Amino acid sequence: MNFHTASFKAAYGTSAQLPASTGPEVSFAGRSNVGKSSLLNKLMYRKGLAKVSSTPGKTATINFYDVDGRDLVDLPGYGFAKVSKSEKGRWSDLIEGYYNQDRDFALVVSLIDIRHDPSALDRNMVRFLQDAELPFAIVLTKADKLSKQQQQKQQASIKKALDLPRGVPMVVTSSEKGDGIDELRTLIARAMER
């Protein structure tokens, strides 16, 4: 799977607008300030493909990217963003609406900031993925902010807090330094091949 071919495909503001799945999809979910856009840009070898902002919660739509004829799906961040209640409700409906559709879910990449213990929202997301029996991986972001020793400690702590079933991949990444990005590309490519 050639990530160099990445391009923006489309954005949707409501789940009703979403087109039917045309093949396996890898979706990205995480809190508003988890660094999702930076990670996607690093993954797809593009600086400004996914809009990065200093204001958390810039992604207010479901964005589809074409990578080598496959879809990567960027969902709005949950939680943190300073937006109105109605806008938060719309985001929630968007995310739920996406996952409640009959789509070809190859992998859900659940992003968690390695510097913090998983929030209630993070734990709810992981529980939802388990209950829905969706294939998922945990990707820990912003690893460059911690020493290697702190990374290992936090990784173990997060794994325990989430009570992950055996076999769920966990990748430690840094969009800044590129740590874990190749491992994540391999994971995504493998999920798309099934």
mmCIF file with all atom_site columns, C-alpha atoms in Angstrom:
data_model
loop_
_atom_site.group_PDB
_atom_site.id
_atom_site.type_symbol
_atom_site.label_atom_id
_atom_site.label_alt_id
_atom_site.label_comp_id
_atom_site.label_asym_id
_atom_site.label_entity_id
_atom_site.label_seq_id
_atom_site.pdbx_PDB_ins_code
_atom_site.Cartn_x
_atom_site.Cartn_y
_atom_site.Cartn_z
_atom_site.occupancy
_atom_site.B_iso_or_equiv
_atom_site.pdbx_formal_charge
_atom_site.auth_seq_id
_atom_site.auth_comp_id
_atom_site.auth_asym_id
_atom_site.auth_atom_id
_atom_site.pdbx_PDB_model_num
ATOM 1   C CA . MET A 1 1   ? 0.000   0.000   0.000  1.00 0.00 ? 1   MET A CA 1
ATOM 2   C CA . ASN A 1 2   ? 1.613   3.236   -1.175 1.00 0.00 ? 2   ASN A CA 1
ATOM 3   C CA . PHE A 1 3   ? 0.954   6.026   1.344  1.00 0.00 ? 3   PHE A CA 1
ATOM 4   C CA . HIS A 1 4   ? 2.728   8.519   -0.958 1.00 0.00 ? 4   HIS A CA 1
ATOM 5   C CA . THR A 1 5   ? -0.374  8.539   -3.201 1.00 0.00 ? 5   THR A CA 1
ATOM 6   C CA . ALA A 1 6   ? -2.632  10.033  -0.480 1.00 0.00 ? 6   ALA A CA 1
ATOM 7   C CA . SER A 1 7   ? -5.164  12.655  -1.494 1.00 0.00 ? 7   SER A CA 1
ATOM 8   C CA . PHE A 1 8   ? -8.219  14.285  0.037  1.00 0.00 ? 8   PHE A CA 1
ATOM 9   C CA . LYS A 1 9   ? -11.416 12.687  -1.231 1.00 0.00 ? 9   LYS A CA 1
ATOM 10  C CA . ALA A 1 10  ? -14.449 14.245  0.477  1.00 0.00 ? 10  ALA A CA 1
ATOM 11  C CA . ALA A 1 11  ? -15.899 15.660  3.707  1.00 0.00 ? 11  ALA A CA 1
ATOM 12  C CA . TYR A 1 12  ? -19.349 14.956  5.132  1.00 0.00 ? 12  TYR A CA 1
ATOM 13  C CA . GLY A 1 13  ? -21.195 16.980  7.785  1.00 0.00 ? 13  GLY A CA 1
ATOM 14  C CA . THR A 1 14  ? -23.881 14.403  8.611  1.00 0.00 ? 14  THR A CA 1
ATOM 15  C CA . SER A 1 15  ? -23.830 10.611  8.686  1.00 0.00 ? 15  SER A CA 1
ATOM 16  C CA . ALA A 1 16  ? -26.807 10.564  6.296  1.00 0.00 ? 16  ALA A CA 1
ATOM 17  C CA . GLN A 1 17  ? -24.562 12.097  3.603  1.00 0.00 ? 17  GLN A CA 1
ATOM 18  C CA . LEU A 1 18  ? -21.998 9.285   3.823  1.00 0.00 ? 18  LEU A CA 1
ATOM 19  C CA . PRO A 1 19  ? -21.714 7.180   0.675  1.00 0.00 ? 19  PRO A CA 1
ATOM 20  C CA . ALA A 1 20  ? -21.819 3.414   0.990  1.00 0.00 ? 20  ALA A CA 1
ATOM 21  C CA . SER A 1 21  ? -18.510 1.619   1.612  1.00 0.00 ? 21  SER A CA 1
ATOM 22  C CA . THR A 1 22  ? -16.741 0.682   -1.590 1.00 0.00 ? 22  THR A CA 1
ATOM 23  C CA . GLY A 1 23  ? -14.015 -1.336  0.132  1.00 0.00 ? 23  GLY A CA 1
ATOM 24  C CA . PRO A 1 24  ? -12.203 -1.761  3.436  1.00 0.00 ? 24  PRO A CA 1
ATOM 25  C CA . GLU A 1 25  ? -11.882 1.409   5.513  1.00 0.00 ? 25  GLU A CA 1
ATOM 26  C CA . VAL A 1 26  ? -9.466  2.357   8.283  1.00 0.00 ? 26  VAL A CA 1
ATOM 27  C CA . SER A 1 27  ? -10.920 5.020   10.575 1.00 0.00 ? 27  SER A CA 1
ATOM 28  C CA . PHE A 1 28  ? -9.210  7.244   13.142 1.00 0.00 ? 28  PHE A CA 1
ATOM 29  C CA . ALA A 1 29  ? -10.918 8.242   16.387 1.00 0.00 ? 29  ALA A CA 1
ATOM 30  C CA . GLY A 1 30  ? -9.646  10.118  19.421 1.00 0.00 ? 30  GLY A CA 1
ATOM 31  C CA . ARG A 1 31  ? -10.017 13.121  21.671 1.00 0.00 ? 31  ARG A CA 1
ATOM 32  C CA . SER A 1 32  ? -9.992  16.582  20.113 1.00 0.00 ? 32  SER A CA 1
ATOM 33  C CA . ASN A 1 33  ? -6.447  17.386  21.248 1.00 0.00 ? 33  ASN A CA 1
ATOM 34  C CA . VAL A 1 34  ? -4.821  13.987  20.676 1.00 0.00 ? 34  VAL A CA 1
ATOM 35  C CA . GLY A 1 35  ? -2.834  14.998  17.568 1.00 0.00 ? 35  GLY A CA 1
ATOM 36  C CA . LYS A 1 36  ? -4.913  13.107  15.001 1.00 0.00 ? 36  LYS A CA 1
ATOM 37  C CA . SER A 1 37  ? -4.347  15.513  12.097 1.00 0.00 ? 37  SER A CA 1
ATOM 38  C CA . SER A 1 38  ? -0.575  15.613  12.689 1.00 0.00 ? 38  SER A CA 1
ATOM 39  C CA . LEU A 1 39  ? -0.477  11.810  12.799 1.00 0.00 ? 39  LEU A CA 1
ATOM 40  C CA . LEU A 1 40  ? -2.491  11.496  9.568  1.00 0.00 ? 40  LEU A CA 1
ATOM 41  C CA . ASN A 1 41  ? -0.211  13.973  7.792  1.00 0.00 ? 41  ASN A CA 1
ATOM 42  C CA . LYS A 1 42  ? 2.883   12.047  8.914  1.00 0.00 ? 42  LYS A CA 1
ATOM 43  C CA . LEU A 1 43  ? 1.290   8.751   7.892  1.00 0.00 ? 43  LEU A CA 1
ATOM 44  C CA . MET A 1 44  ? 0.397   10.066  4.427  1.00 0.00 ? 44  MET A CA 1
ATOM 45  C CA . TYR A 1 45  ? 3.707   11.920  3.814  1.00 0.00 ? 45  TYR A CA 1
ATOM 46  C CA . ARG A 1 46  ? 1.853   15.251  3.542  1.00 0.00 ? 46  ARG A CA 1
ATOM 47  C CA . LYS A 1 47  ? 2.274   18.387  5.617  1.00 0.00 ? 47  LYS A CA 1
ATOM 48  C CA . GLY A 1 48  ? -1.136  20.017  5.250  1.00 0.00 ? 48  GLY A CA 1
ATOM 49  C CA . LEU A 1 49  ? -3.451  17.301  3.972  1.00 0.00 ? 49  LEU A CA 1
ATOM 50  C CA . ALA A 1 50  ? -5.312  16.998  7.285  1.00 0.00 ? 50  ALA A CA 1
ATOM 51  C CA . LYS A 1 51  ? -5.792  20.466  8.762  1.00 0.00 ? 51  LYS A CA 1
ATOM 52  C CA . VAL A 1 52  ? -3.709  20.965  11.911 1.00 0.00 ? 52  VAL A CA 1
ATOM 53  C CA . SER A 1 53  ? -4.724  23.681  14.344 1.00 0.00 ? 53  SER A CA 1
ATOM 54  C CA . SER A 1 54  ? -3.613  24.972  17.725 1.00 0.00 ? 54  SER A CA 1
ATOM 55  C CA . THR A 1 55  ? -7.321  25.018  18.587 1.00 0.00 ? 55  THR A CA 1
ATOM 56  C CA . PRO A 1 56  ? -8.456  21.466  19.389 1.00 0.00 ? 56  PRO A CA 1
ATOM 57  C CA . GLY A 1 57  ? -11.507 20.199  17.545 1.00 0.00 ? 57  GLY A CA 1
ATOM 58  C CA . LYS A 1 58  ? -10.890 21.677  14.107 1.00 0.00 ? 58  LYS A CA 1
ATOM 59  C CA . THR A 1 59  ? -12.144 18.515  12.370 1.00 0.00 ? 59  THR A CA 1
ATOM 60  C CA . ALA A 1 60  ? -15.905 19.036  12.395 1.00 0.00 ? 60  ALA A CA 1
ATOM 61  C CA . THR A 1 61  ? -16.680 16.685  9.506  1.00 0.00 ? 61  THR A CA 1
ATOM 62  C CA . ILE A 1 62  ? -15.917 13.094  8.569  1.00 0.00 ? 62  ILE A CA 1
ATOM 63  C CA . ASN A 1 63  ? -13.036 13.394  6.112  1.00 0.00 ? 63  ASN A CA 1
ATOM 64  C CA . PHE A 1 64  ? -12.180 10.663  3.621  1.00 0.00 ? 64  PHE A CA 1
ATOM 65  C CA . TYR A 1 65  ? -8.670  10.321  2.190  1.00 0.00 ? 65  TYR A CA 1
ATOM 66  C CA . ASP A 1 66  ? -7.761  8.091   -0.723 1.00 0.00 ? 66  ASP A CA 1
ATOM 67  C CA . VAL A 1 67  ? -4.569  6.132   -0.198 1.00 0.00 ? 67  VAL A CA 1
ATOM 68  C CA . ASP A 1 68  ? -3.718  3.855   -3.103 1.00 0.00 ? 68  ASP A CA 1
ATOM 69  C CA . GLY A 1 69  ? -7.427  3.320   -3.847 1.00 0.00 ? 69  GLY A CA 1
ATOM 70  C CA . ARG A 1 70  ? -8.294  2.624   -0.185 1.00 0.00 ? 70  ARG A CA 1
ATOM 71  C CA . ASP A 1 71  ? -10.153 4.868   2.263  1.00 0.00 ? 71  ASP A CA 1
ATOM 72  C CA . LEU A 1 72  ? -8.687  6.363   5.434  1.00 0.00 ? 72  LEU A CA 1
ATOM 73  C CA . VAL A 1 73  ? -11.437 8.028   7.448  1.00 0.00 ? 73  VAL A CA 1
ATOM 74  C CA . ASP A 1 74  ? -10.775 10.902  9.852  1.00 0.00 ? 74  ASP A CA 1
ATOM 75  C CA . LEU A 1 75  ? -13.560 11.290  12.422 1.00 0.00 ? 75  LEU A CA 1
ATOM 76  C CA . PRO A 1 76  ? -14.178 14.455  14.456 1.00 0.00 ? 76  PRO A CA 1
ATOM 77  C CA . GLY A 1 77  ? -12.365 14.493  17.785 1.00 0.00 ? 77  GLY A CA 1
ATOM 78  C CA . TYR A 1 78  ? -14.483 13.884  20.858 1.00 0.00 ? 78  TYR A CA 1
ATOM 79  C CA . GLY A 1 79  ? -14.479 15.695  24.185 1.00 0.00 ? 79  GLY A CA 1
ATOM 80  C CA . PHE A 1 80  ? -12.203 18.640  24.806 1.00 0.00 ? 80  PHE A CA 1
ATOM 81  C CA . ALA A 1 81  ? -13.062 21.162  22.062 1.00 0.00 ? 81  ALA A CA 1
ATOM 82  C CA . LYS A 1 82  ? -14.630 24.473  23.027 1.00 0.00 ? 82  LYS A CA 1
ATOM 83  C CA . VAL A 1 83  ? -17.723 24.323  20.829 1.00 0.00 ? 83  VAL A CA 1
ATOM 84  C CA . SER A 1 84  ? -21.434 24.652  21.497 1.00 0.00 ? 84  SER A CA 1
ATOM 85  C CA . LYS A 1 85  ? -23.488 21.796  22.963 1.00 0.00 ? 85  LYS A CA 1
ATOM 86  C CA . SER A 1 86  ? -25.404 21.429  19.702 1.00 0.00 ? 86  SER A CA 1
ATOM 87  C CA . GLU A 1 87  ? -22.120 21.157  17.742 1.00 0.00 ? 87  GLU A CA 1
ATOM 88  C CA . LYS A 1 88  ? -20.813 18.517  20.203 1.00 0.00 ? 88  LYS A CA 1
ATOM 89  C CA . GLY A 1 89  ? -24.102 16.668  19.734 1.00 0.00 ? 89  GLY A CA 1
ATOM 90  C CA . ARG A 1 90  ? -23.705 16.806  15.950 1.00 0.00 ? 90  ARG A CA 1
ATOM 91  C CA . TRP A 1 91  ? -20.142 15.410  16.220 1.00 0.00 ? 91  TRP A CA 1
ATOM 92  C CA . SER A 1 92  ? -21.362 12.620  18.473 1.00 0.00 ? 92  SER A CA 1
ATOM 93  C CA . ASP A 1 93  ? -24.150 11.797  15.992 1.00 0.00 ? 93  ASP A CA 1
ATOM 94  C CA . LEU A 1 94  ? -21.579 11.849  13.177 1.00 0.00 ? 94  LEU A CA 1
ATOM 95  C CA . ILE A 1 95  ? -19.249 9.404   14.920 1.00 0.00 ? 95  ILE A CA 1
ATOM 96  C CA . GLU A 1 96  ? -22.044 7.077   16.074 1.00 0.00 ? 96  GLU A CA 1
ATOM 97  C CA . GLY A 1 97  ? -23.785 7.381   12.713 1.00 0.00 ? 97  GLY A CA 1
ATOM 98  C CA . TYR A 1 98  ? -20.609 6.304   10.944 1.00 0.00 ? 98  TYR A CA 1
ATOM 99  C CA . TYR A 1 99  ? -20.045 3.242   13.140 1.00 0.00 ? 99  TYR A CA 1
ATOM 100 C CA . ASN A 1 100 ? -23.723 2.242   13.099 1.00 0.00 ? 100 ASN A CA 1
ATOM 101 C CA . GLN A 1 101 ? -23.720 1.932   9.314  1.00 0.00 ? 101 GLN A CA 1
ATOM 102 C CA . ASP A 1 102 ? -23.112 -1.288  7.451  1.00 0.00 ? 102 ASP A CA 1
ATOM 103 C CA . ARG A 1 103 ? -19.556 -0.445  6.391  1.00 0.00 ? 103 ARG A CA 1
ATOM 104 C CA . ASP A 1 104 ? -16.429 -2.458  5.667  1.00 0.00 ? 104 ASP A CA 1
ATOM 105 C CA . PHE A 1 105 ? -14.466 -1.697  8.852  1.00 0.00 ? 105 PHE A CA 1
ATOM 106 C CA . ALA A 1 106 ? -10.946 -3.037  8.305  1.00 0.00 ? 106 ALA A CA 1
ATOM 107 C CA . LEU A 1 107 ? -9.497  -1.327  11.383 1.00 0.00 ? 107 LEU A CA 1
ATOM 108 C CA . VAL A 1 108 ? -10.339 1.417   13.867 1.00 0.00 ? 108 VAL A CA 1
ATOM 109 C CA . VAL A 1 109 ? -7.292  3.332   15.071 1.00 0.00 ? 109 VAL A CA 1
ATOM 110 C CA . SER A 1 110 ? -8.136  4.579   18.560 1.00 0.00 ? 110 SER A CA 1
ATOM 111 C CA . LEU A 1 111 ? -5.763  7.415   19.478 1.00 0.00 ? 111 LEU A CA 1
ATOM 112 C CA . ILE A 1 112 ? -4.762  8.185   23.059 1.00 0.00 ? 112 ILE A CA 1
ATOM 113 C CA . ASP A 1 113 ? -2.251  10.788  24.288 1.00 0.00 ? 113 ASP A CA 1
ATOM 114 C CA . ILE A 1 114 ? 0.536   8.763   25.948 1.00 0.00 ? 114 ILE A CA 1
ATOM 115 C CA . ARG A 1 115 ? 1.150   11.522  28.514 1.00 0.00 ? 115 ARG A CA 1
ATOM 116 C CA . HIS A 1 116 ? -2.202  10.993  30.217 1.00 0.00 ? 116 HIS A CA 1
ATOM 117 C CA . ASP A 1 117 ? -4.212  8.110   31.577 1.00 0.00 ? 117 ASP A CA 1
ATOM 118 C CA . PRO A 1 118 ? -7.173  7.241   29.326 1.00 0.00 ? 118 PRO A CA 1
ATOM 119 C CA . SER A 1 119 ? -10.128 9.567   29.943 1.00 0.00 ? 119 SER A CA 1
ATOM 120 C CA . ALA A 1 120 ? -13.664 8.274   30.522 1.00 0.00 ? 120 ALA A CA 1
ATOM 121 C CA . LEU A 1 121 ? -14.327 9.113   26.846 1.00 0.00 ? 121 LEU A CA 1
ATOM 122 C CA . ASP A 1 122 ? -11.302 7.063   25.736 1.00 0.00 ? 122 ASP A CA 1
ATOM 123 C CA . ARG A 1 123 ? -12.431 4.113   27.865 1.00 0.00 ? 123 ARG A CA 1
ATOM 124 C CA . ASN A 1 124 ? -15.984 4.405   26.512 1.00 0.00 ? 124 ASN A CA 1
ATOM 125 C CA . MET A 1 125 ? -14.655 4.410   22.939 1.00 0.00 ? 125 MET A CA 1
ATOM 126 C CA . VAL A 1 126 ? -12.585 1.253   23.543 1.00 0.00 ? 126 VAL A CA 1
ATOM 127 C CA . ARG A 1 127 ? -15.538 -0.440  25.284 1.00 0.00 ? 127 ARG A CA 1
ATOM 128 C CA . PHE A 1 128 ? -17.769 0.469   22.331 1.00 0.00 ? 128 PHE A CA 1
ATOM 129 C CA . LEU A 1 129 ? -15.250 -1.001  19.854 1.00 0.00 ? 129 LEU A CA 1
ATOM 130 C CA . GLN A 1 130 ? -15.084 -4.221  21.894 1.00 0.00 ? 130 GLN A CA 1
ATOM 131 C CA . ASP A 1 131 ? -18.876 -4.477  22.256 1.00 0.00 ? 131 ASP A CA 1
ATOM 132 C CA . ALA A 1 132 ? -19.353 -3.827  18.532 1.00 0.00 ? 132 ALA A CA 1
ATOM 133 C CA . GLU A 1 133 ? -16.642 -6.430  17.817 1.00 0.00 ? 133 GLU A CA 1
ATOM 134 C CA . LEU A 1 134 ? -14.806 -4.050  15.519 1.00 0.00 ? 134 LEU A CA 1
ATOM 135 C CA . PRO A 1 135 ? -11.121 -4.710  14.755 1.00 0.00 ? 135 PRO A CA 1
ATOM 136 C CA . PHE A 1 136 ? -9.097  -1.997  16.462 1.00 0.00 ? 136 PHE A CA 1
ATOM 137 C CA . ALA A 1 137 ? -5.633  -0.898  17.501 1.00 0.00 ? 137 ALA A CA 1
ATOM 138 C CA . ILE A 1 138 ? -4.569  1.552   20.195 1.00 0.00 ? 138 ILE A CA 1
ATOM 139 C CA . VAL A 1 139 ? -2.158  4.209   18.992 1.00 0.00 ? 139 VAL A CA 1
ATOM 140 C CA . LEU A 1 140 ? -0.429  6.287   21.644 1.00 0.00 ? 140 LEU A CA 1
ATOM 141 C CA . THR A 1 141 ? 0.470   9.765   20.388 1.00 0.00 ? 141 THR A CA 1
ATOM 142 C CA . LYS A 1 142 ? 2.961   12.470  21.402 1.00 0.00 ? 142 LYS A CA 1
ATOM 143 C CA . ALA A 1 143 ? 5.633   9.996   22.588 1.00 0.00 ? 143 ALA A CA 1
ATOM 144 C CA . ASP A 1 144 ? 8.374   12.556  21.912 1.00 0.00 ? 144 ASP A CA 1
ATOM 145 C CA . LYS A 1 145 ? 7.183   14.446  25.007 1.00 0.00 ? 145 LYS A CA 1
ATOM 146 C CA . LEU A 1 146 ? 8.317   11.579  27.270 1.00 0.00 ? 146 LEU A CA 1
ATOM 147 C CA . SER A 1 147 ? 11.585  9.704   27.868 1.00 0.00 ? 147 SER A CA 1
ATOM 148 C CA . LYS A 1 148 ? 11.789  6.082   26.690 1.00 0.00 ? 148 LYS A CA 1
ATOM 149 C CA . GLN A 1 149 ? 11.413  4.927   30.290 1.00 0.00 ? 149 GLN A CA 1
ATOM 150 C CA . GLN A 1 150 ? 8.316   7.104   30.831 1.00 0.00 ? 150 GLN A CA 1
ATOM 151 C CA . GLN A 1 151 ? 6.871   5.812   27.539 1.00 0.00 ? 151 GLN A CA 1
ATOM 152 C CA . GLN A 1 152 ? 7.196   2.195   28.686 1.00 0.00 ? 152 GLN A CA 1
ATOM 153 C CA . LYS A 1 153 ? 5.664   3.001   32.070 1.00 0.00 ? 153 LYS A CA 1
ATOM 154 C CA . GLN A 1 154 ? 2.734   4.876   30.519 1.00 0.00 ? 154 GLN A CA 1
ATOM 155 C CA . GLN A 1 155 ? 2.169   2.185   27.891 1.00 0.00 ? 155 GLN A CA 1
ATOM 156 C CA . ALA A 1 156 ? 1.852   -0.469  30.618 1.00 0.00 ? 156 ALA A CA 1
ATOM 157 C CA . SER A 1 157 ? -0.405  1.794   32.682 1.00 0.00 ? 157 SER A CA 1
ATOM 158 C CA . ILE A 1 158 ? -2.705  2.561   29.718 1.00 0.00 ? 158 ILE A CA 1
ATOM 159 C CA . LYS A 1 159 ? -2.885  -1.108  28.712 1.00 0.00 ? 159 LYS A CA 1
ATOM 160 C CA . LYS A 1 160 ? -3.959  -1.974  32.263 1.00 0.00 ? 160 LYS A CA 1
ATOM 161 C CA . ALA A 1 161 ? -6.474  0.912   32.497 1.00 0.00 ? 161 ALA A CA 1
ATOM 162 C CA . LEU A 1 162 ? -8.149  -0.114  29.227 1.00 0.00 ? 162 LEU A CA 1
ATOM 163 C CA . ASP A 1 163 ? -8.200  -3.810  30.175 1.00 0.00 ? 163 ASP A CA 1
ATOM 164 C CA . LEU A 1 164 ? -7.451  -4.727  26.566 1.00 0.00 ? 164 LEU A CA 1
ATOM 165 C CA . PRO A 1 165 ? -8.169  -8.189  25.229 1.00 0.00 ? 165 PRO A CA 1
ATOM 166 C CA . ARG A 1 166 ? -5.158  -10.226 24.136 1.00 0.00 ? 166 ARG A CA 1
ATOM 167 C CA . GLY A 1 167 ? -3.908  -9.475  20.650 1.00 0.00 ? 167 GLY A CA 1
ATOM 168 C CA . VAL A 1 168 ? -5.029  -5.829  20.395 1.00 0.00 ? 168 VAL A CA 1
ATOM 169 C CA . PRO A 1 169 ? -2.062  -3.990  18.845 1.00 0.00 ? 169 PRO A CA 1
ATOM 170 C CA . MET A 1 170 ? -0.676  -0.973  20.687 1.00 0.00 ? 170 MET A CA 1
ATOM 171 C CA . VAL A 1 171 ? 1.690   1.335   18.808 1.00 0.00 ? 171 VAL A CA 1
ATOM 172 C CA . VAL A 1 172 ? 3.659   4.169   20.424 1.00 0.00 ? 172 VAL A CA 1
ATOM 173 C CA . THR A 1 173 ? 4.013   7.069   17.960 1.00 0.00 ? 173 THR A CA 1
ATOM 174 C CA . SER A 1 174 ? 5.409   10.550  17.555 1.00 0.00 ? 174 SER A CA 1
ATOM 175 C CA . SER A 1 175 ? 4.298   12.694  14.612 1.00 0.00 ? 175 SER A CA 1
ATOM 176 C CA . GLU A 1 176 ? 7.154   15.020  15.491 1.00 0.00 ? 176 GLU A CA 1
ATOM 177 C CA . LYS A 1 177 ? 9.949   12.426  15.262 1.00 0.00 ? 177 LYS A CA 1
ATOM 178 C CA . GLY A 1 178 ? 8.273   9.734   13.167 1.00 0.00 ? 178 GLY A CA 1
ATOM 179 C CA . ASP A 1 179 ? 8.474   7.057   15.890 1.00 0.00 ? 179 ASP A CA 1
ATOM 180 C CA . GLY A 1 180 ? 6.076   4.158   15.291 1.00 0.00 ? 180 GLY A CA 1
ATOM 181 C CA . ILE A 1 181 ? 4.787   5.562   11.969 1.00 0.00 ? 181 ILE A CA 1
ATOM 182 C CA . ASP A 1 182 ? 6.193   2.735   9.816  1.00 0.00 ? 182 ASP A CA 1
ATOM 183 C CA . GLU A 1 183 ? 4.786   0.182   12.254 1.00 0.00 ? 183 GLU A CA 1
ATOM 184 C CA . LEU A 1 184 ? 1.377   1.849   11.964 1.00 0.00 ? 184 LEU A CA 1
ATOM 185 C CA . ARG A 1 185 ? 1.574   1.909   8.142  1.00 0.00 ? 185 ARG A CA 1
ATOM 186 C CA . THR A 1 186 ? 2.313   -1.845  8.187  1.00 0.00 ? 186 THR A CA 1
ATOM 187 C CA . LEU A 1 187 ? -0.624  -2.473  10.542 1.00 0.00 ? 187 LEU A CA 1
ATOM 188 C CA . ILE A 1 188 ? -2.989  -0.499  8.280  1.00 0.00 ? 188 ILE A CA 1
ATOM 189 C CA . ALA A 1 189 ? -1.742  -2.161  5.081  1.00 0.00 ? 189 ALA A CA 1
ATOM 190 C CA . ARG A 1 190 ? -2.199  -5.591  6.669  1.00 0.00 ? 190 ARG A CA 1
ATOM 191 C CA . ALA A 1 191 ? -5.745  -4.749  7.797  1.00 0.00 ? 191 ALA A CA 1
ATOM 192 C CA . MET A 1 192 ? -6.618  -3.543  4.287  1.00 0.00 ? 192 MET A CA 1
ATOM 193 C CA . GLU A 1 193 ? -5.376  -6.790  2.705  1.00 0.00 ? 193 GLU A CA 1
ATOM 194 C CA . ARG A 1 194 ? -7.658  -9.174  4.536  1.00 0.00 ? 194 ARG A CA 1
#
